[in-house]
mmCIF file of C-alpha atoms and ligand atoms in Angstrom:
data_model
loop_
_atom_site.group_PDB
_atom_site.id
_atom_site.type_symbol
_atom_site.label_atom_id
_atom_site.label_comp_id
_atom_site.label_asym_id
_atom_site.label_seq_id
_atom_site.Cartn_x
_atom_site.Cartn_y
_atom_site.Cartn_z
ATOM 1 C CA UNK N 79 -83.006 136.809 18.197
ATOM 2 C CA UNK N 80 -79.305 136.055 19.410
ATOM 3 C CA UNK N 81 -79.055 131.988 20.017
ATOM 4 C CA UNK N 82 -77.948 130.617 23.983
ATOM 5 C CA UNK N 83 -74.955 129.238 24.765
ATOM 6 C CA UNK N 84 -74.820 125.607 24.727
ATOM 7 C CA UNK N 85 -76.742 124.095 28.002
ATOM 8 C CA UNK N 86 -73.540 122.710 29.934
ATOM 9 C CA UNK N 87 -72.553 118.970 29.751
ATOM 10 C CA UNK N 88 -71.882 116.937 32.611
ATOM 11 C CA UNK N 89 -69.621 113.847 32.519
ATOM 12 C CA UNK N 90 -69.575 112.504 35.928
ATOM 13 C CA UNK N 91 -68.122 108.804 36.847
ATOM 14 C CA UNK N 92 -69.390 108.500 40.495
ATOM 15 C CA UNK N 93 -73.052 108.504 40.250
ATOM 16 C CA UNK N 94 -74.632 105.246 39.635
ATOM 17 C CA UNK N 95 -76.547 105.129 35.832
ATOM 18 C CA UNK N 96 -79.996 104.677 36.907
ATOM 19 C CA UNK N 97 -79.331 107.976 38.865
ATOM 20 C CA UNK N 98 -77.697 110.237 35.682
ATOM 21 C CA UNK N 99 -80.236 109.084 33.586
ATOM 22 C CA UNK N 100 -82.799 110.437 35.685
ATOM 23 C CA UNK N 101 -81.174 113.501 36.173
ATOM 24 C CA UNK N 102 -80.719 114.198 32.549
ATOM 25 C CA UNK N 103 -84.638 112.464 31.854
ATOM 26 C CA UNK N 104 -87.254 115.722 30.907
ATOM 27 C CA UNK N 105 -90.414 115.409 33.560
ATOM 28 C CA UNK N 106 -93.823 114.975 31.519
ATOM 29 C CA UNK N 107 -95.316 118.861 32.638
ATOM 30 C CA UNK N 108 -99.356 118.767 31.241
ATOM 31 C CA UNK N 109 -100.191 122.287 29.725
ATOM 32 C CA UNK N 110 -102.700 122.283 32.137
ATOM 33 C CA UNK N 111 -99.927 122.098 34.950
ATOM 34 C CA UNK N 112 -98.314 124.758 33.184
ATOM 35 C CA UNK N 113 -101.018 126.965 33.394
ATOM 36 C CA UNK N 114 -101.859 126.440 37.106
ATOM 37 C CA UNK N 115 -98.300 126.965 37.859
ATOM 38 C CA UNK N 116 -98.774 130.295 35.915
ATOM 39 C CA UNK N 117 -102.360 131.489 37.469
ATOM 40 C CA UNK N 118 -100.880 130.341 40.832
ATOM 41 C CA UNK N 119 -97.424 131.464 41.112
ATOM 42 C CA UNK N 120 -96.281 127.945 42.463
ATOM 43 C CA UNK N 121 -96.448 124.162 41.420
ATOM 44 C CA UNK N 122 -96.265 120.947 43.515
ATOM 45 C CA UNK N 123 -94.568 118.114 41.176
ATOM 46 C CA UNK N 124 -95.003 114.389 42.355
ATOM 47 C CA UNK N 125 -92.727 112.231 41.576
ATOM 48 C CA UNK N 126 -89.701 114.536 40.765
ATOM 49 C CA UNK N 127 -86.818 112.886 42.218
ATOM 50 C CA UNK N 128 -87.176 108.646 43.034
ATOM 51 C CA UNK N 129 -86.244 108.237 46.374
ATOM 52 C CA UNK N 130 -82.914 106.122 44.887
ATOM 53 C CA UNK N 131 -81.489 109.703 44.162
ATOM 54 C CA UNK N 132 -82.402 111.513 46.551
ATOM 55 C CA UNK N 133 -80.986 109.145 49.338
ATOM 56 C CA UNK N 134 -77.553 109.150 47.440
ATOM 57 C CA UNK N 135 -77.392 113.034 47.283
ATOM 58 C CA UNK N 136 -78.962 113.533 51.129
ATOM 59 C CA UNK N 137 -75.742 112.561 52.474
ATOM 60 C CA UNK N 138 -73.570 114.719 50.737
ATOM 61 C CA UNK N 139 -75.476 117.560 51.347
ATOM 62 C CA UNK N 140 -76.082 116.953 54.513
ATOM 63 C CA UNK N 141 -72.345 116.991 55.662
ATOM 64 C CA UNK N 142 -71.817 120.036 53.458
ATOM 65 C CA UNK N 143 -74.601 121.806 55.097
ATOM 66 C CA UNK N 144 -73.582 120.929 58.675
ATOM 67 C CA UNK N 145 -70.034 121.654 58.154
ATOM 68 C CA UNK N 146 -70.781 124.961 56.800
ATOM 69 C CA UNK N 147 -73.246 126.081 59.248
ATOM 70 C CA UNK N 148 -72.490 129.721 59.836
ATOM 71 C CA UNK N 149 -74.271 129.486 63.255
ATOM 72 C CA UNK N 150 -72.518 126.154 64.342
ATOM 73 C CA UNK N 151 -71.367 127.519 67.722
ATOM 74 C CA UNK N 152 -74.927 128.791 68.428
ATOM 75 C CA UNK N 153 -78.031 127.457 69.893
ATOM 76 C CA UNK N 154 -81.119 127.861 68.676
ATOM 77 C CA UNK N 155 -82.059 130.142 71.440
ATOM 78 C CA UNK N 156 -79.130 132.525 70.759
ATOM 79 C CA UNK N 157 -80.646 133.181 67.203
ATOM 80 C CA UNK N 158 -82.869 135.638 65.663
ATOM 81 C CA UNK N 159 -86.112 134.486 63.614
ATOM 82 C CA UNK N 160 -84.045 134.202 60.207
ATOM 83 C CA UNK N 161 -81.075 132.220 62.245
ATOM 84 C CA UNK N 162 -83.955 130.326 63.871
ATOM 85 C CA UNK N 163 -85.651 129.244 60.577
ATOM 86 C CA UNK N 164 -82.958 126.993 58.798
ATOM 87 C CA UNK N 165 -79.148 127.166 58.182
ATOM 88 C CA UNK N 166 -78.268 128.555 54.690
ATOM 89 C CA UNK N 167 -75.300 127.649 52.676
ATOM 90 C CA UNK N 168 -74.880 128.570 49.238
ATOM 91 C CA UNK N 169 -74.021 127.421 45.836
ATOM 92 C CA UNK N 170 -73.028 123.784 46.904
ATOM 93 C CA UNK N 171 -72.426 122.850 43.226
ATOM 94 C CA UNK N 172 -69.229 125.375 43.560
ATOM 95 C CA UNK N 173 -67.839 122.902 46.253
ATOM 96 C CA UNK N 174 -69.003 119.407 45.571
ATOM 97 C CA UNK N 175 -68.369 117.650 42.010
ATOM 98 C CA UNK N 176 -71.540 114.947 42.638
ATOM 99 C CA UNK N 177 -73.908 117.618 44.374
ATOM 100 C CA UNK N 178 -73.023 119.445 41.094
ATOM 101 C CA UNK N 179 -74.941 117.163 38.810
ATOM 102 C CA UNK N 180 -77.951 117.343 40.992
ATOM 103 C CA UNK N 181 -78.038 121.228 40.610
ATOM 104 C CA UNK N 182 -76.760 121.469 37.330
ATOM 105 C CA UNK N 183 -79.466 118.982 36.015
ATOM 106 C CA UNK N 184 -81.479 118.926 32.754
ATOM 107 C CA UNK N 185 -84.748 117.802 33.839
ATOM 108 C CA UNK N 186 -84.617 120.595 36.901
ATOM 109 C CA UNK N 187 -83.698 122.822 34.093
ATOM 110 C CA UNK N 188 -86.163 121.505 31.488
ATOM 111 C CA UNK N 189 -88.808 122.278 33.692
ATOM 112 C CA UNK N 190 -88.160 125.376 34.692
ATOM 113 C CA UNK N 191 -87.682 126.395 31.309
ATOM 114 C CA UNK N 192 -91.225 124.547 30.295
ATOM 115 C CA UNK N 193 -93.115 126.432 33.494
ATOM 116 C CA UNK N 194 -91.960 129.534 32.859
ATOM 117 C CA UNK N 195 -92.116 129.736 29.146
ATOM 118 C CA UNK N 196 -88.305 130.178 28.273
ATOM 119 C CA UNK N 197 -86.352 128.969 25.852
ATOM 120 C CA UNK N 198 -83.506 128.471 27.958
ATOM 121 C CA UNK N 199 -82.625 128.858 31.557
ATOM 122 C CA UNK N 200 -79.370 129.644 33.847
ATOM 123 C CA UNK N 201 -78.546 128.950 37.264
ATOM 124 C CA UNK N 202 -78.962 131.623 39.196
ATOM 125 C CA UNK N 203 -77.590 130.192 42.427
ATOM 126 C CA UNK N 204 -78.525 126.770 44.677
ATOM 127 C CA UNK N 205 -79.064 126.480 48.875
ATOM 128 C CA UNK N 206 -79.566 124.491 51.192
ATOM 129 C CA UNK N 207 -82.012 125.339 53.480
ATOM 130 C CA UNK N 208 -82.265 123.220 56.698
ATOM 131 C CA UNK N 209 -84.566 123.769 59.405
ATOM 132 C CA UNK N 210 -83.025 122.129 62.789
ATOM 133 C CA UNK N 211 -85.339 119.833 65.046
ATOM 134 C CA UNK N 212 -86.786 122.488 67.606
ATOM 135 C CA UNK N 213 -86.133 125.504 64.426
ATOM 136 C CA UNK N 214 -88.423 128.333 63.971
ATOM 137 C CA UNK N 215 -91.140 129.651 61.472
ATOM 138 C CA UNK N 216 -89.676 131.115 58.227
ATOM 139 C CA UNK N 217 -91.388 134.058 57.409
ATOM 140 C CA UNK N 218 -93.515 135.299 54.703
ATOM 141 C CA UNK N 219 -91.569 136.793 52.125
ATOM 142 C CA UNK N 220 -90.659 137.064 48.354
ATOM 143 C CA UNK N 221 -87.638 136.117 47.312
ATOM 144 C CA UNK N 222 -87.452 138.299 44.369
ATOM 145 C CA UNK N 223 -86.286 141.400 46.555
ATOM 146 C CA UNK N 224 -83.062 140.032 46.831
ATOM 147 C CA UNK N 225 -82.156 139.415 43.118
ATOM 148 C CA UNK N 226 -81.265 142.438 40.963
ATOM 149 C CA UNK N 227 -83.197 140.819 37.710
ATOM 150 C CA UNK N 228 -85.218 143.071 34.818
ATOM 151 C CA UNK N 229 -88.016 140.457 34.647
ATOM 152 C CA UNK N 230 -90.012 138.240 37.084
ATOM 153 C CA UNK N 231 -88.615 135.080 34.850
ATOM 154 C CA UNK N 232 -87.124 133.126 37.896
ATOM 155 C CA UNK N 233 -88.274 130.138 39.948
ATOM 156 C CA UNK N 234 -86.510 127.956 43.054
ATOM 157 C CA UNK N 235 -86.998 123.971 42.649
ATOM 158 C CA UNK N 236 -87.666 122.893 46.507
ATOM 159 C CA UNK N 237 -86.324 119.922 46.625
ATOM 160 C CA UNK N 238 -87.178 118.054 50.325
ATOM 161 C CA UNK N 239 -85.001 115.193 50.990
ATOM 162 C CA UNK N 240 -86.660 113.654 53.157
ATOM 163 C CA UNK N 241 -91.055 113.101 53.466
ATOM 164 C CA UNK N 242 -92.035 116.114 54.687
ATOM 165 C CA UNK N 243 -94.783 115.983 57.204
ATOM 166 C CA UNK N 244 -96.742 119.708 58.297
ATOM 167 C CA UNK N 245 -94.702 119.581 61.557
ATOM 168 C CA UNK N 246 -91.802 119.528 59.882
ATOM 169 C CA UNK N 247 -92.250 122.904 58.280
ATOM 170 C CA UNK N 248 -93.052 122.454 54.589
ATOM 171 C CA UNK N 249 -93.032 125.663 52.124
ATOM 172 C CA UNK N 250 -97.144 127.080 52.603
ATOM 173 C CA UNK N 251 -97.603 129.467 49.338
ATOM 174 C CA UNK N 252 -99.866 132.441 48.661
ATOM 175 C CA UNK N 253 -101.887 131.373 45.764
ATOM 176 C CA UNK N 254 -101.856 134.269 43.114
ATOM 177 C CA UNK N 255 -99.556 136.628 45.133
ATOM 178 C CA UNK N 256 -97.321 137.249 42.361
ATOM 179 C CA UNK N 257 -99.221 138.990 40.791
ATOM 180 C CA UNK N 258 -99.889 141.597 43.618
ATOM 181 C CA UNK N 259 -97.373 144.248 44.594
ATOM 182 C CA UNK N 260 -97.687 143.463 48.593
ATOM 183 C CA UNK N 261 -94.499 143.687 50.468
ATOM 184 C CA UNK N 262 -91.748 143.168 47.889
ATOM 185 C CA UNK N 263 -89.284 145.512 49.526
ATOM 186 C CA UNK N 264 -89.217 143.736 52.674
ATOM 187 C CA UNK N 265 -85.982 141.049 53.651
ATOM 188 C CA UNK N 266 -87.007 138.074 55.400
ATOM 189 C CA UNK N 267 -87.562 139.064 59.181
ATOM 190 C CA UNK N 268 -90.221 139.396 62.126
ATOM 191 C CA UNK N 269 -91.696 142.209 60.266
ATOM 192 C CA UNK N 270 -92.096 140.982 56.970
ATOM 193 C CA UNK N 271 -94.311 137.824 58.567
ATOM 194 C CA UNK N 272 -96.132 140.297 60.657
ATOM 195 C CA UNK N 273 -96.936 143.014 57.612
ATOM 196 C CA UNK N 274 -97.300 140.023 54.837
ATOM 197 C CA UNK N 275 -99.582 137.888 57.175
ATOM 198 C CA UNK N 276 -102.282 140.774 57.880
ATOM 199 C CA UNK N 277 -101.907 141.528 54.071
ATOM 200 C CA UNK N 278 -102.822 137.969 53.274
ATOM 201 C CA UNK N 279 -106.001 137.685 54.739
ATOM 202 C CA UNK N 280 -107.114 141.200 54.181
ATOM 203 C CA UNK N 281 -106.587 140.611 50.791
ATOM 204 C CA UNK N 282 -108.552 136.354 51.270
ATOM 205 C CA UNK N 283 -105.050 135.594 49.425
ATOM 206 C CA UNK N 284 -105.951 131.570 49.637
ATOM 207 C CA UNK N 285 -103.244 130.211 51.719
ATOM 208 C CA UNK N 286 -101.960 126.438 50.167
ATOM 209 C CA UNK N 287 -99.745 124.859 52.912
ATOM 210 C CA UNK N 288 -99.042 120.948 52.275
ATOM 211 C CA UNK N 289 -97.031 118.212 52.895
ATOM 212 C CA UNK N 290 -94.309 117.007 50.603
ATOM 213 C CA UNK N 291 -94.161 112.943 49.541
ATOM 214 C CA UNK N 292 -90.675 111.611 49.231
ATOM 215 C CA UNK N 293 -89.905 112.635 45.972
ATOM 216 C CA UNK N 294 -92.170 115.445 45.334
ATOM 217 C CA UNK N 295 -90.409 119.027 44.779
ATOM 218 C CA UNK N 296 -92.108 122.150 44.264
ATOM 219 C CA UNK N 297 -91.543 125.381 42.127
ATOM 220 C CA UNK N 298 -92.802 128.971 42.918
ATOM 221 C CA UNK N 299 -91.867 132.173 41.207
ATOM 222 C CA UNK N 300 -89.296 134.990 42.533
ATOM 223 C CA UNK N 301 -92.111 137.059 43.680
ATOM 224 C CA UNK N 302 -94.451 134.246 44.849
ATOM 225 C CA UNK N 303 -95.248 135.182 48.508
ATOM 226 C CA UNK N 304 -94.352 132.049 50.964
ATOM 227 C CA UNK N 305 -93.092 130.852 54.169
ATOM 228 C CA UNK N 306 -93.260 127.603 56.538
ATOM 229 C CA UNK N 307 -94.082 126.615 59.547
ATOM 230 C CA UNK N 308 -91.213 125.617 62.966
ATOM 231 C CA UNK N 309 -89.862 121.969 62.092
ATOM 232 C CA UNK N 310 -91.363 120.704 65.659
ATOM 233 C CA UNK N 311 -90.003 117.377 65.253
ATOM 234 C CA UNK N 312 -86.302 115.813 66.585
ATOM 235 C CA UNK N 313 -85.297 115.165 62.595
ATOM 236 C CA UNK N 314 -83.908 118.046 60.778
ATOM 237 C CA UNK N 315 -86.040 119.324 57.918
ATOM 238 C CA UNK N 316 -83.407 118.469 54.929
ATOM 239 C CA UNK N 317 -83.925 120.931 51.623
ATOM 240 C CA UNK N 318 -81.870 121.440 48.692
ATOM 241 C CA UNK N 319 -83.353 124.374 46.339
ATOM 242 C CA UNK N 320 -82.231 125.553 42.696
ATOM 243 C CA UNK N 321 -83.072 128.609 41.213
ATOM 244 C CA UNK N 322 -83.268 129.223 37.677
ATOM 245 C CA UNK N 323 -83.231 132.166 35.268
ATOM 246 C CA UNK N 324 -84.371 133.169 31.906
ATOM 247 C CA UNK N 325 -81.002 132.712 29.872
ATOM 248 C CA UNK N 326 -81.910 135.844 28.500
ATOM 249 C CA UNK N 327 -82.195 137.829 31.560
ATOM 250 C CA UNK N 328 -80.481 141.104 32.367
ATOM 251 C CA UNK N 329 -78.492 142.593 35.096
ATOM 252 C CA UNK N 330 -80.822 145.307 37.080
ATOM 253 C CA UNK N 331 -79.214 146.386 40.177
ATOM 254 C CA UNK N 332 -81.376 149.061 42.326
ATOM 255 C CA UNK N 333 -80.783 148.296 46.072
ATOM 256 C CA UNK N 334 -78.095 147.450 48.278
ATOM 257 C CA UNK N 335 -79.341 144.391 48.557
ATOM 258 C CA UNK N 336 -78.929 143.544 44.437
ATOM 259 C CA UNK N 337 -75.697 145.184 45.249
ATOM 260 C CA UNK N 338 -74.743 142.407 47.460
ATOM 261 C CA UNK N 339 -76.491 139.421 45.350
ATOM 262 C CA UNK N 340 -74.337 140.934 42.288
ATOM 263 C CA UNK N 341 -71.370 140.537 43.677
ATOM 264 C CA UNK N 342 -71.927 136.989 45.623
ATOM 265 C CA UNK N 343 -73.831 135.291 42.464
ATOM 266 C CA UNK N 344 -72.591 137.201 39.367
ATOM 267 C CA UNK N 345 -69.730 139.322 39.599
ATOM 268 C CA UNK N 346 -68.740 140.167 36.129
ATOM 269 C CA UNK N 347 -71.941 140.906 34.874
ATOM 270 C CA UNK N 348 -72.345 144.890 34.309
ATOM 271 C CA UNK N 349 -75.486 146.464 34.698
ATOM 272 C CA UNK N 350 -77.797 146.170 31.671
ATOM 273 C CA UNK N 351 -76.006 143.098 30.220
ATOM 274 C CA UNK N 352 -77.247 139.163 30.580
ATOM 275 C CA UNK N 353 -76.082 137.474 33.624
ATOM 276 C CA UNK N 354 -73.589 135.284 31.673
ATOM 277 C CA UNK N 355 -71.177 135.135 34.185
ATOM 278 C CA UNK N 356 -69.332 131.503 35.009
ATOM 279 C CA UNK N 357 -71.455 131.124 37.700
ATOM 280 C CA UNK N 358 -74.492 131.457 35.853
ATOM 281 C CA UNK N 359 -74.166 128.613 32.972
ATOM 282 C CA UNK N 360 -76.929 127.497 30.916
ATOM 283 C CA UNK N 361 -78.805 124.562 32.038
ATOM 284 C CA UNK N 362 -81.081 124.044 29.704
ATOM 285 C CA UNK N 363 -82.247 124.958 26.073
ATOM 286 C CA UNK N 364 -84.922 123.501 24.314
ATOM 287 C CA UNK N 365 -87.446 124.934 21.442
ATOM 288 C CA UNK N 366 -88.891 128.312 21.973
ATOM 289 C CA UNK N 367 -92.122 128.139 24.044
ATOM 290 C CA UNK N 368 -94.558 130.005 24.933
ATOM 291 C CA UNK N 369 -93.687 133.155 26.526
ATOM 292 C CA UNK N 370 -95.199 133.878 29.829
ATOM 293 C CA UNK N 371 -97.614 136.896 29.913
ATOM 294 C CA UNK N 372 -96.993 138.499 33.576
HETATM 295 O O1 AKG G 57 -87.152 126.483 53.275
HETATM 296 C C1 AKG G 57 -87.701 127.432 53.807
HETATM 297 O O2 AKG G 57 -88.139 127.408 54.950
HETATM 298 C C2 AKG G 57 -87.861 128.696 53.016
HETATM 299 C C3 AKG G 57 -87.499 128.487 51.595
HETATM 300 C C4 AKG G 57 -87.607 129.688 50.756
HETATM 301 O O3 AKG G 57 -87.967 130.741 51.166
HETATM 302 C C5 AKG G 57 -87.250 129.543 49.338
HETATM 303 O O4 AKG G 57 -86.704 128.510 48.936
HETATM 304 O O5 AKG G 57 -87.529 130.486 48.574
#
């Protein structure tokens, strides 16, 4: 077996200590955690983040998000049901030194790497995701469609910034439905909520929908069905999400829609080869562990 690139070392001088030592800390996962997270396709993690770090990176990522909004000119009304449900801006470690440390960070990495049963992991890209006050339902969906990968090794860290009460649209998760085939060719959209929803109950899919302490993040797999309520409250619902790889995995474009995630997250990756390209460093390496089954 070939050996990973060195995980990537961060050296920043801005962040208070208390705050880079918790971002390089591991999180304590139980191997009965692991195993939920496994049966269940998702895993809520108390305790992730202490509030002390996530109020210094809120901020940032707040004006980031805000300034980038693609829709900034828009109002809510003037949006479709994807506009509606949160503005999306991509990659924020690309453009932001200190909001590089959070995504870029070991113990986000470690875990990943300890849930999913990898000896190493990669960033794959990070969002943020912010519904407005007033914003609308996301829809059911699984992210996996979008990401032209040859295995199902990849998970998204949910990282709420803030407490996140049920009115303010936390992530609801279909427990076990990544292991069914139900529909995983479908892009985020009105249809996709309506086919997925009647699926879901047909199938008595158990539907866990929670809130989120300050602090507590969650991780579900690529093809993890999931979606979340409107944010009916005047705050906006603040999220910052990371989503990790298998180091190992390989380049498996087969829709348009790969097509366009090749380009935007990995461009000089070629087909059949592991996505090692600078945007996809290695974040973490530890011991081999177990290797996930599914
Ligand atoms: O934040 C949301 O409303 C949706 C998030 C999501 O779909 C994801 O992070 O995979």
């Amino acid at each position: 077996m070939s050996t990973l690139p060195a995980a990537i070392e961060l050296t920043p001088e801005v962040v208070p200590d208390d705050i880079r030592q918790e971002l390089n800390q591991p999180y304590r996962l139980d191997r009965q955690v692991v195993e939920q997270f496994r049966a269940d396709g998702f895993v809520h993690l108390p305790r992730f983040f202490s509030p002390a770090a996530l109020g210094f990176f809120d901020p940032l990522i707040t004006r980031i998000t805000l300034d980038r909004n693609p829709h900034k000119d828009k109002s809510l009304d003037e949006l479709d049901t994807y506009g509606r449900a949160f503005i999306q801006v991509g990659n924020l470690w690309e453009l932001d030194p200190v909001v590089r440390l959070l995504a870029l960070c070991r113990r986000g990495g470690q875990a990943a790497a300890e849930l999913m049963g990898c000896d190493g992991v990669r960033m794959w890209h990070d969002q943020a995701l912010y519904k407005q006050a007033g914003g609308g339902f996301t829809p059911w969906h699984a992210d996996q469609q979008y990401w032209p990968f040859d295995s199902g090794k990849c998970v998204t860290m949910w990282i709420p910034l803030q407490e996140t009460p049920m009115e303010m649209g936390p992530l609801c998760f279909g427990r076990g439905s990544h292991h069914k085939n139900i529909g995983r060719d479908m892009t985020i959209s009105d249809d996709s909520e309506k086919f997925i929803q009647h699926e879901v109950k047909r199938q008595g899919i158990d539907e866990v929908y929670k809130p989120y302490a300050l602090g507590e993040v969650s991780f579900h797999y690529g093809w993890t069905l999931h979606r979340a309520g409107p944010n009916t409250t005047s705050q906006p619902r603040r999220v910052f999400t990371i989503i990790y790889m298998d180091a190992r995995m390989k380049l498996a474009p087969r829709t348009p829609v790969h097509r366009a995630d090749w380009a935007r997250w990995t461009p000089s990756t070629c087909a059949g080869r592991v996505l090692d390209d600078p945007l996809n460093p290695v974040l973490y390496q530890g011991s081999p562990a177990t290797e996930q089954t599914s």
